[in-house]
């Protein structure tokens, strides 16, 4: 199972647990909150699960390429020119299992991926899977 498949399975499991809890407990009962709000919350949770998947895959991709290219956190910080004080970059030496949602924004991870992928391709490093 590839990393992307693993994170997709985790996201689907989270969504399935949400749906089962919503049906079993009844906190999204259309009779109580209305059909529009019920539909909204199912779609909102699906969107959050997709974001969870995408953010963690992107985070892991940066960590993978950084390790393969022998880059450290300081090297990654140097690749992002306008990093705010409240923002951080992934630490390839100490990766966290779940991508930190607030500390490492998706925009930083996307910028790093855009810079690391061509470097990895030039050095014939296998693509992240």
Short mmCIF file of C-alpha atoms in Angstrom, two decimals:
data_model
loop_
_atom_site.label_atom_id
_atom_site.label_comp_id
_atom_site.label_asym_id
_atom_site.label_seq_id
_atom_site.Cartn_x
_atom_site.Cartn_y
_atom_site.Cartn_z
CA UNK A 1 0.00 0.00 0.00
CA UNK A 2 1.46 3.36 -1.01
CA UNK A 3 1.52 6.37 1.29
CA UNK A 4 -1.20 8.08 -0.76
CA UNK A 5 -3.44 5.01 -0.52
CA UNK A 6 -2.83 4.78 3.22
CA UNK A 7 -3.83 8.42 3.79
CA UNK A 8 -6.87 8.00 1.52
CA UNK A 9 -7.94 4.98 3.57
CA UNK A 10 -7.49 6.92 6.83
CA UNK A 11 -9.55 9.83 5.47
CA UNK A 12 -12.31 7.52 4.28
CA UNK A 13 -12.35 5.77 7.65
CA UNK A 14 -12.71 9.12 9.44
CA UNK A 15 -15.59 10.10 7.16
CA UNK A 16 -17.26 6.70 7.61
CA UNK A 17 -16.95 7.03 11.40
CA UNK A 18 -18.54 10.49 11.16
CA UNK A 19 -21.45 9.17 9.07
CA UNK A 20 -21.99 6.19 11.38
CA UNK A 21 -21.91 8.46 14.45
CA UNK A 22 -24.29 10.92 12.78
CA UNK A 23 -26.78 8.17 11.99
CA UNK A 24 -26.41 6.28 15.27
CA UNK A 25 -26.45 9.27 17.63
CA UNK A 26 -28.76 11.30 15.42
CA UNK A 27 -27.07 14.68 15.76
CA UNK A 28 -27.63 15.34 12.04
CA UNK A 29 -31.25 14.26 11.98
CA UNK A 30 -33.03 16.22 9.20
CA UNK A 31 -36.13 16.36 11.38
CA UNK A 32 -34.27 18.34 14.03
CA UNK A 33 -31.91 20.59 12.06
CA UNK A 34 -33.44 20.54 8.58
CA UNK A 35 -32.45 18.79 5.39
CA UNK A 36 -30.31 21.68 4.12
CA UNK A 37 -28.12 21.72 7.24
CA UNK A 38 -27.84 17.93 7.24
CA UNK A 39 -26.61 17.95 3.65
CA UNK A 40 -24.29 20.87 4.41
CA UNK A 41 -22.60 19.08 7.31
CA UNK A 42 -22.12 15.86 5.32
CA UNK A 43 -20.45 17.82 2.52
CA UNK A 44 -18.45 19.96 4.95
CA UNK A 45 -17.08 16.87 6.67
CA UNK A 46 -16.25 15.30 3.30
CA UNK A 47 -14.33 18.48 2.42
CA UNK A 48 -12.46 18.41 5.73
CA UNK A 49 -11.53 14.76 5.18
CA UNK A 50 -10.24 15.58 1.70
CA UNK A 51 -8.21 18.46 3.15
CA UNK A 52 -6.86 16.09 5.82
CA UNK A 53 -5.80 13.66 3.08
CA UNK A 54 -4.28 16.30 0.83
CA UNK A 55 -2.40 18.10 3.62
CA UNK A 56 -0.87 14.93 5.04
CA UNK A 57 0.13 13.58 1.63
CA UNK A 58 1.72 16.92 0.73
CA UNK A 59 3.53 17.07 4.07
CA UNK A 60 4.87 13.54 3.66
CA UNK A 61 5.91 14.30 0.09
CA UNK A 62 8.06 17.23 1.26
CA UNK A 63 9.61 15.11 4.00
CA UNK A 64 10.33 12.30 1.50
CA UNK A 65 12.03 14.56 -1.04
CA UNK A 66 13.95 16.45 1.66
CA UNK A 67 15.31 13.18 3.08
CA UNK A 68 16.24 11.91 -0.37
CA UNK A 69 17.99 15.19 -1.19
CA UNK A 70 19.66 15.27 2.25
CA UNK A 71 18.03 18.57 3.19
CA UNK A 72 17.34 19.66 6.75
CA UNK A 73 14.86 22.09 8.26
CA UNK A 74 17.21 25.06 7.85
CA UNK A 75 17.57 24.25 4.14
CA UNK A 76 13.81 24.17 3.71
CA UNK A 77 13.39 27.47 5.56
CA UNK A 78 15.86 29.04 3.11
CA UNK A 79 13.67 27.91 0.19
CA UNK A 80 10.67 29.93 1.43
CA UNK A 81 11.51 33.63 1.06
CA UNK A 82 8.63 35.22 3.00
CA UNK A 83 7.99 32.84 5.88
CA UNK A 84 5.93 34.46 8.65
CA UNK A 85 6.83 34.10 12.32
CA UNK A 86 3.79 31.93 12.94
CA UNK A 87 4.60 29.59 10.05
CA UNK A 88 6.98 26.68 9.99
CA UNK A 89 8.30 24.14 7.51
CA UNK A 90 8.35 20.34 7.87
CA UNK A 91 11.35 18.96 9.74
CA UNK A 92 12.69 15.99 7.73
CA UNK A 93 14.84 14.90 10.68
CA UNK A 94 11.83 14.71 13.03
CA UNK A 95 8.67 14.26 10.95
CA UNK A 96 5.38 14.24 12.78
CA UNK A 97 2.89 11.47 11.93
CA UNK A 98 0.04 13.93 11.34
CA UNK A 99 0.80 17.15 9.53
CA UNK A 100 0.49 20.07 11.95
CA UNK A 101 -2.58 21.94 10.71
CA UNK A 102 -1.83 25.42 12.00
CA UNK A 103 1.96 25.55 12.16
CA UNK A 104 2.78 24.24 8.65
CA UNK A 105 0.33 25.82 6.18
CA UNK A 106 -0.56 24.13 2.91
CA UNK A 107 0.83 27.09 0.94
CA UNK A 108 4.31 26.51 2.38
CA UNK A 109 4.12 22.79 1.71
CA UNK A 110 3.00 23.43 -1.89
CA UNK A 111 5.86 25.88 -2.49
CA UNK A 112 8.36 23.37 -1.15
CA UNK A 113 6.93 20.59 -3.30
CA UNK A 114 7.17 22.80 -6.39
CA UNK A 115 10.86 23.37 -5.67
CA UNK A 116 11.85 19.88 -4.49
CA UNK A 117 10.19 17.80 -7.22
CA UNK A 118 12.36 19.15 -10.07
CA UNK A 119 15.50 18.71 -7.95
CA UNK A 120 14.56 15.12 -7.20
CA UNK A 121 13.78 14.43 -10.84
CA UNK A 122 17.16 15.88 -11.89
CA UNK A 123 18.90 13.53 -9.45
CA UNK A 124 16.81 10.53 -10.62
CA UNK A 125 15.04 10.06 -7.30
CA UNK A 126 11.92 7.91 -7.50
CA UNK A 127 8.69 9.92 -7.33
CA UNK A 128 6.74 9.97 -4.08
CA UNK A 129 4.00 7.35 -4.07
#
